[in-house]
mmCIF file of C-alpha atoms and ligand atoms in Angstrom:
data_model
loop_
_atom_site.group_PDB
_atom_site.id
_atom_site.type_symbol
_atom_site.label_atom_id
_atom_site.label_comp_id
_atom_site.label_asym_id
_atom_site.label_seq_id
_atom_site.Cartn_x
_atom_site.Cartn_y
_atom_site.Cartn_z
ATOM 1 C CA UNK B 1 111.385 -93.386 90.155
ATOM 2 C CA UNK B 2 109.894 -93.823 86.657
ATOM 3 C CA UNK B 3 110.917 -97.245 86.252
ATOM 4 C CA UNK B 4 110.214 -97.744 89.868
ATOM 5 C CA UNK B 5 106.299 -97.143 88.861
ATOM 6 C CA UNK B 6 106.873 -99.015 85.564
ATOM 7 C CA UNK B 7 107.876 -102.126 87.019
ATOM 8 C CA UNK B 8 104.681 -101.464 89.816
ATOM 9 C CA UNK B 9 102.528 -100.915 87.247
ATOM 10 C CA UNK B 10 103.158 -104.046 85.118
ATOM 11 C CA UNK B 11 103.245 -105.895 88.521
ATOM 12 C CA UNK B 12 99.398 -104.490 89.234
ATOM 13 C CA UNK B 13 98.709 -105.556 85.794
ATOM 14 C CA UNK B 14 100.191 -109.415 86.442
ATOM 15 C CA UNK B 15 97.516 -109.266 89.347
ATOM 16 C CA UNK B 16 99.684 -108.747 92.284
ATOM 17 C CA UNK B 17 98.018 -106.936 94.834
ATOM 18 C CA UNK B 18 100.562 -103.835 96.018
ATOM 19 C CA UNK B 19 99.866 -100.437 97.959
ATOM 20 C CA UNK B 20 100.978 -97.827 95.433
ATOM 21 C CA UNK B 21 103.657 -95.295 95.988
ATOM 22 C CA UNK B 22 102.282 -92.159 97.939
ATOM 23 C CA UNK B 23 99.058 -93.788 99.436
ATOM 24 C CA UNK B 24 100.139 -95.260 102.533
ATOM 25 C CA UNK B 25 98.116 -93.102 105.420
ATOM 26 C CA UNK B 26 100.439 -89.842 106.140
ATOM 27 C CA UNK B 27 102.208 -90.777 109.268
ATOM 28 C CA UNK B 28 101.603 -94.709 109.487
ATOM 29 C CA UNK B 29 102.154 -96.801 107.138
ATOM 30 C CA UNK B 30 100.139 -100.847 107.044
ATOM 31 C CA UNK B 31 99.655 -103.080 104.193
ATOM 32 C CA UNK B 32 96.167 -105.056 104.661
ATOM 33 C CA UNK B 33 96.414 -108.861 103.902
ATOM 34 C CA UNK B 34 93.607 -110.649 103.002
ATOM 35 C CA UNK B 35 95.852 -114.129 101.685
ATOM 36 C CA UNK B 36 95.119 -113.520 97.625
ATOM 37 C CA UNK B 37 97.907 -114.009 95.276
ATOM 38 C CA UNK B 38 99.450 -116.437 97.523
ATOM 39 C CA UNK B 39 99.709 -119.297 95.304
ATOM 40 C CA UNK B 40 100.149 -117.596 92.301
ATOM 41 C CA UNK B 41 102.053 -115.544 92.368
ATOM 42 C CA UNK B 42 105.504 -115.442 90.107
ATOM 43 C CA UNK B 43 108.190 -117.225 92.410
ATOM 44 C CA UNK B 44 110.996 -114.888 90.938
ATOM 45 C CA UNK B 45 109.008 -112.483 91.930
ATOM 46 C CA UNK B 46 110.358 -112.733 95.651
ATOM 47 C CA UNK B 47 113.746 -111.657 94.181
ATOM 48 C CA UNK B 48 112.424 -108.441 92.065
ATOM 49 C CA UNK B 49 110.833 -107.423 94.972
ATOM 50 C CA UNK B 50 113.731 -107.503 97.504
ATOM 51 C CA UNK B 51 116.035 -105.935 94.826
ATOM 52 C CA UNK B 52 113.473 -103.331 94.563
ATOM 53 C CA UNK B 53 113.217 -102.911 98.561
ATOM 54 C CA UNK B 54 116.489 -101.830 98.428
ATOM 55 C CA UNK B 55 116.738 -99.708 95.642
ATOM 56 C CA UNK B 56 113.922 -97.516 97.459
ATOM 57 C CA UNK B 57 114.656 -93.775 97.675
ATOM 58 C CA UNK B 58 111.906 -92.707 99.924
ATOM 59 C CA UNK B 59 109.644 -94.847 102.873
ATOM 60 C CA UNK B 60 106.569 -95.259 100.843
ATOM 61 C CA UNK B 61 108.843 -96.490 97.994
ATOM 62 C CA UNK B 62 110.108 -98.835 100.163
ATOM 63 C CA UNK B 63 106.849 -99.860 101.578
ATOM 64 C CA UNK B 64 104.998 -100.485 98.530
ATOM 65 C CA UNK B 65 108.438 -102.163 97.206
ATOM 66 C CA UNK B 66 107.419 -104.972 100.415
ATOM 67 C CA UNK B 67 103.815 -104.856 98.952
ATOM 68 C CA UNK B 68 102.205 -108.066 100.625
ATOM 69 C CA UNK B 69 105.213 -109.337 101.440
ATOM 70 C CA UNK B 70 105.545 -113.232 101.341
ATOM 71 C CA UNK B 71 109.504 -113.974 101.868
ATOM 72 C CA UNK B 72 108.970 -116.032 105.172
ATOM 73 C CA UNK B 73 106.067 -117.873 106.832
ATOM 74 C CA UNK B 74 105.170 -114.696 109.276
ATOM 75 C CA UNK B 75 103.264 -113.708 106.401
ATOM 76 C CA UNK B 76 100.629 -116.354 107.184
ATOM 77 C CA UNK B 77 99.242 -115.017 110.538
ATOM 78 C CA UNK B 78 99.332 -111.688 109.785
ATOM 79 C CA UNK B 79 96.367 -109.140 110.014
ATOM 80 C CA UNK B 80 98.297 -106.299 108.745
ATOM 81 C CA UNK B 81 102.119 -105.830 107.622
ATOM 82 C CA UNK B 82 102.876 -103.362 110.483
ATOM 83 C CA UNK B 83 106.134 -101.290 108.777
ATOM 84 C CA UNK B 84 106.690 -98.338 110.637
ATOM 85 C CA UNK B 85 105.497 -94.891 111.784
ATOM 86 C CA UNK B 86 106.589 -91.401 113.043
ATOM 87 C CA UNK B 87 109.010 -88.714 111.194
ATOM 88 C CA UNK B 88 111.050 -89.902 108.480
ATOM 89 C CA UNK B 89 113.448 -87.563 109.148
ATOM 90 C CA UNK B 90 113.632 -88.219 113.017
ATOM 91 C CA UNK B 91 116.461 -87.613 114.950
ATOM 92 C CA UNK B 92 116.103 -90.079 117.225
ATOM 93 C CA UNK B 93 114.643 -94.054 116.181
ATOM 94 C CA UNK B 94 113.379 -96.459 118.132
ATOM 95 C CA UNK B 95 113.278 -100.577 116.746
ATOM 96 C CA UNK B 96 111.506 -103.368 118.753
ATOM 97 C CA UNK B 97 111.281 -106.816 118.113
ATOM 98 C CA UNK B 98 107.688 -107.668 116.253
ATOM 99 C CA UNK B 99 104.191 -106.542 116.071
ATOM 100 C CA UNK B 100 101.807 -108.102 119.158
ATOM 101 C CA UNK B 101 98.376 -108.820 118.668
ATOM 102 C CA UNK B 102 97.489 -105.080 119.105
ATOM 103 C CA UNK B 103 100.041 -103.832 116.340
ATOM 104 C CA UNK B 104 98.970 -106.215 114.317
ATOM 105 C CA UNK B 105 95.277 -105.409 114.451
ATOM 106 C CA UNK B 106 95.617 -101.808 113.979
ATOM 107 C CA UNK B 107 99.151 -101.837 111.738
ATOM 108 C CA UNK B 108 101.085 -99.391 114.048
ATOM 109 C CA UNK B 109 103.953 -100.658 116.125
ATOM 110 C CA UNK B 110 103.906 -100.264 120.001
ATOM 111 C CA UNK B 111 99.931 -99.691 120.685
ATOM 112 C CA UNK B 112 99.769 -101.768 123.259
ATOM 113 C CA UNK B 113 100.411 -101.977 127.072
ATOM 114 C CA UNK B 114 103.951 -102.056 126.112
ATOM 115 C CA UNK B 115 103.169 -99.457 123.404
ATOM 116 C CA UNK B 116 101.765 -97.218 126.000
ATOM 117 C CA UNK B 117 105.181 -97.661 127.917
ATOM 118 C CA UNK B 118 107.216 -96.564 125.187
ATOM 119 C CA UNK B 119 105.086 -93.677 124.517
ATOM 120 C CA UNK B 120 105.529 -92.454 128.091
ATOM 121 C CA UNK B 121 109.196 -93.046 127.372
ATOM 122 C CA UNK B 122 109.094 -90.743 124.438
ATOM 123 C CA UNK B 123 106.538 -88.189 126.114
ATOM 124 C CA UNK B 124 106.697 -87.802 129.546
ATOM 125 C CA UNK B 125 110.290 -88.925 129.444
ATOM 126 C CA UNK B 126 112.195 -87.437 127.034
ATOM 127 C CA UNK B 127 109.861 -84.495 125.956
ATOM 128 C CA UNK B 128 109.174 -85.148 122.520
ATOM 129 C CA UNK B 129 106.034 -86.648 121.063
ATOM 130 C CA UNK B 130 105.294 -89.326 119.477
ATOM 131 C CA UNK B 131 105.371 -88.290 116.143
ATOM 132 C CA UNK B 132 108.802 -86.587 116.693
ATOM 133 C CA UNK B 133 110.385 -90.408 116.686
ATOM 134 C CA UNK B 134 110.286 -92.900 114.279
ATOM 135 C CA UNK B 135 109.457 -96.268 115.460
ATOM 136 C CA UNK B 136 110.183 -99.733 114.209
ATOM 137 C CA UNK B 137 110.410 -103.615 114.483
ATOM 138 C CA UNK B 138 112.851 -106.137 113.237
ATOM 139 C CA UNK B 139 110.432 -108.552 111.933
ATOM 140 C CA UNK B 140 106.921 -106.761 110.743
ATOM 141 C CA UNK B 141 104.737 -109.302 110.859
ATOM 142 C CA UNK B 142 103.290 -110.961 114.018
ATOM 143 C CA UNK B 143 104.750 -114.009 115.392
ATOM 144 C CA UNK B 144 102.236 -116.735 116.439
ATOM 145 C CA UNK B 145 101.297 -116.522 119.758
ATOM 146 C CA UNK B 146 104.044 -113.340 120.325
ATOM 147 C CA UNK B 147 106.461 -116.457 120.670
ATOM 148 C CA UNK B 148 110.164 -115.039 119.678
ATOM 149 C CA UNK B 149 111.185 -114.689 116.047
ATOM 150 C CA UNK B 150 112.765 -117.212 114.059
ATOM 151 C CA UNK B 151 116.366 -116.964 112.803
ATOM 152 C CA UNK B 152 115.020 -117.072 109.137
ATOM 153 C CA UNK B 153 112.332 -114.941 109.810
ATOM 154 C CA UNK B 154 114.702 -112.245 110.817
ATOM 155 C CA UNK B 155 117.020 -113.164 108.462
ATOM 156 C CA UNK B 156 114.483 -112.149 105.616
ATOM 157 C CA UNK B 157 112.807 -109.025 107.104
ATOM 158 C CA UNK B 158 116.276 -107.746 108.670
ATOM 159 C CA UNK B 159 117.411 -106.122 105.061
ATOM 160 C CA UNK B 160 113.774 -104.167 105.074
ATOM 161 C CA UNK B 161 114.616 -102.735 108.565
ATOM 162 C CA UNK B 162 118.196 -101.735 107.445
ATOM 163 C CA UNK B 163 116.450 -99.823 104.458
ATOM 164 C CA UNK B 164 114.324 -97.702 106.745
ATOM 165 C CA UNK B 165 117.147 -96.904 108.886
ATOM 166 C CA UNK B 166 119.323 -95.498 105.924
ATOM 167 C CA UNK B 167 116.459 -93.769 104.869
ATOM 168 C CA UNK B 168 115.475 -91.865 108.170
ATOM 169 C CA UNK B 169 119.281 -92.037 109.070
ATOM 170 C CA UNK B 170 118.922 -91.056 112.845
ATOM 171 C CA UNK B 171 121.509 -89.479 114.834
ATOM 172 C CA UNK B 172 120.355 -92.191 117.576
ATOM 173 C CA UNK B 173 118.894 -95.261 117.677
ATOM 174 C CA UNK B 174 117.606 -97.053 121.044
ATOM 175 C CA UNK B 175 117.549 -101.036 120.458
ATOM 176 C CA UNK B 176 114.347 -102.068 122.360
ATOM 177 C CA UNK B 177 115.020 -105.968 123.745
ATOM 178 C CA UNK B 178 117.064 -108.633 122.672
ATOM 179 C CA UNK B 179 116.406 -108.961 118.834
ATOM 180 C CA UNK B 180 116.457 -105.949 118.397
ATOM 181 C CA UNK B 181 119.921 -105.364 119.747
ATOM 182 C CA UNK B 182 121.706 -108.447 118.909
ATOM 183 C CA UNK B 183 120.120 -108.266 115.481
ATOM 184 C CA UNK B 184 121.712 -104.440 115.066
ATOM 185 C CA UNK B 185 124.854 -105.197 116.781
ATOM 186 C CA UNK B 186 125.062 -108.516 115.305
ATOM 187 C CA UNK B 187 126.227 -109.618 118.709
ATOM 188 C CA UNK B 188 125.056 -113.294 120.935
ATOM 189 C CA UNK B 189 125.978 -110.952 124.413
ATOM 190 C CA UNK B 190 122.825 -110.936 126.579
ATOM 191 C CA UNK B 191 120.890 -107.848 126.803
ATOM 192 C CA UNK B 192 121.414 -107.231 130.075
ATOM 193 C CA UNK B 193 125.248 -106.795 129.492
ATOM 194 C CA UNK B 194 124.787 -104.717 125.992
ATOM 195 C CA UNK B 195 122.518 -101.993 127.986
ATOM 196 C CA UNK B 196 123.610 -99.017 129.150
ATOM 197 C CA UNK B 197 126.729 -98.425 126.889
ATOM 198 C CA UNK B 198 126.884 -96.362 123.545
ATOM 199 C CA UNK B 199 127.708 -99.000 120.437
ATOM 200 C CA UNK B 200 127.398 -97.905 116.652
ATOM 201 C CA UNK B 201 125.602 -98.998 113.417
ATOM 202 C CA UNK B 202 126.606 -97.986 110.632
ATOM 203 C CA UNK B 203 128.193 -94.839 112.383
ATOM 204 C CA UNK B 204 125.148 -94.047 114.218
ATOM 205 C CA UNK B 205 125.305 -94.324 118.085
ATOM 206 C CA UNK B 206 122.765 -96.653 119.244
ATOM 207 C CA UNK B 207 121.388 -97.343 122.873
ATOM 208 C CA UNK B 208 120.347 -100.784 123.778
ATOM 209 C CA UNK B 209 117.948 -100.792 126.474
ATOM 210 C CA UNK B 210 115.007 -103.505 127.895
ATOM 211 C CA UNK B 211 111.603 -103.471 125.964
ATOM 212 C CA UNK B 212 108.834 -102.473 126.966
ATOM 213 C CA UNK B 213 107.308 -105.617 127.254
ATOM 214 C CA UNK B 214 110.079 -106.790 129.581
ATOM 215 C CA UNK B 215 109.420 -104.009 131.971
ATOM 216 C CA UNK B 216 106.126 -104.559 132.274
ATOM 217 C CA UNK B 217 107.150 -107.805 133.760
ATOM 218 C CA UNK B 218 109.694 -106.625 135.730
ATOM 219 C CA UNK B 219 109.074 -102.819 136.914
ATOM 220 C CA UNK B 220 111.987 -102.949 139.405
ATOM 221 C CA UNK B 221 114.077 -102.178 136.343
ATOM 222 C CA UNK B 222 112.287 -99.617 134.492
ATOM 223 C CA UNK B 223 114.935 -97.280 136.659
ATOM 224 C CA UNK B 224 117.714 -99.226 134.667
ATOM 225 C CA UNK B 225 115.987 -97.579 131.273
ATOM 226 C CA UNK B 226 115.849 -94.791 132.661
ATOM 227 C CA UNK B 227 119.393 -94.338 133.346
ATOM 228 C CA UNK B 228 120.016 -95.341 129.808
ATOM 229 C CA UNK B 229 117.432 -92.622 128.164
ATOM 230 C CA UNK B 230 118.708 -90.044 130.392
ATOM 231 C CA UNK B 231 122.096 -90.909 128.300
ATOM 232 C CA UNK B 232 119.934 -90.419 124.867
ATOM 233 C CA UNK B 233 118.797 -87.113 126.228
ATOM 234 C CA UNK B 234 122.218 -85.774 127.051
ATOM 235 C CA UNK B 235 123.200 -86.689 123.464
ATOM 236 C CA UNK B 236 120.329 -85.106 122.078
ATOM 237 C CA UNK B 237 121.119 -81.836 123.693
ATOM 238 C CA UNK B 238 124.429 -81.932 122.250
ATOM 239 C CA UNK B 239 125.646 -82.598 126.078
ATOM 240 C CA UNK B 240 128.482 -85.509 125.421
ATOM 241 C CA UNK B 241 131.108 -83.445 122.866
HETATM 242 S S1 SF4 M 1 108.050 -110.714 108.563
HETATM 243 FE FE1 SF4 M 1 109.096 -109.474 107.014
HETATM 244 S S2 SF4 M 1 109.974 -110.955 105.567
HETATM 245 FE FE2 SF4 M 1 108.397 -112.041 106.784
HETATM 246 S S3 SF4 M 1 106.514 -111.864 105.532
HETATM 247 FE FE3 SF4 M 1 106.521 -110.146 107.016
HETATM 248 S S4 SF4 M 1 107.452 -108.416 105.880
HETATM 249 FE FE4 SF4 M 1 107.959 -110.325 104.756
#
């Protein structure tokens, strides 16, 4: 932890802009970007900073460790990094794809339409609130246009997602969409055949299911999601020995 600040400190000092340990918001955690430092700052820099990503003990350690993150070109587009919010202790984690134009306006993941979905999901569904869960994206910066992210791109935000899931180490995790599950599960098998069935990361049980944003396309299968978080309940209440 010392050295943790040491090396922050001399980093602030070399004029690299990063939020310091403790102060993200309680609950939510954004980094503003406003484009300085871009061109100057140290290029092995990128390295320190992932090394020190994954040394993080705690989720503000690990969010000031991404700082104003620059490792792939999502960085450009970006109004806010949007990390992740909710319990760090949660039992139960949920991880999308990337921030749409509302996350990335306000820094919070799931705001929007599909936001509001999820949050039914959580409330109405399963009976816990919001800030019960802890909620996540693969990639946390916006995508142009909400097109789908880039292999790179989730190739260099993936480890940063991995992080916060050993640090809130949920007893469940529900893979929202396609990235998000075939990015977990390393696994090309379509969504659609992935749903439904218990898999594990990393010894936790994890529940692909559509997004969100996919059901608000297609309500005629929010009642296939709903199967699958009735599953997540039963486990929950300890129902599946
Ligand atoms: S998407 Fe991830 S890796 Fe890319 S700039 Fe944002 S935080 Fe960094």
């Amino acid at each position: 932890m010392v050295a943790l600040r040491r090396h922050l400190q001399s980093r602030q000092r070399a004029g690299i802009r990063l939020v310091p340990v403790g102060e993200a918001p309680a609950g939510k955690s954004s980094v503003g970007n406003d484009g300085e430092h871009a061109l100057t700052r140290p290029s092995g820099d990128l390295v320190a900073e992932k090394a020190l990503a994954i040394n993080a003990q705690t989720l503000d350690e690990l969010l000031a460790a991404i700082g104003d993150c620059r490792l792939c070109k999502l960085c450009s587009g970006r109004t806010h990094l949007v990390f992740g919010v909710g319990d760090p202790n949660a039992r139960l984690m949920f991880v999308g794809e990337g921030p749409g134009r509302d996350e990335d306006l306000q820094g919070e993941p799931f705001v929007g339409r599909a936001g509001q979905l999820l949050t039914d999901i959580i409330t109405k569904g399963i009976g816990l609130r919001r800030e019960d869960v802890y909620i996540a994206n693969v990639v946390k910066c916006r995508p142009p246009e909400n097109r789908n992210p880039e292999a790179d791109e989730v190739a260099a935000c993936e480890p940063f997602l991995k992080k916060q899931i050993d640090l809130v180490r949920p007893e469940i995790i529900v893979a929202l969409g396609k990235f998000a599950v075939q990015t977990l599960l390393q696994s090309k098998a379509p969504i659609s055949k992935l749903r439904g069935s218990w898999h594990r990361y990393h010894g936790i049980k994890l529940m692909p299911t559509f997004h969100p944003a996919y059901l608000l396309r297609n309500p005629a299968d929010k009642k296939l999601v709903w199967q699958d978080i009735k599953k997540v309940i039963s486990e929950l209440r300890g129902e599946n020995p």
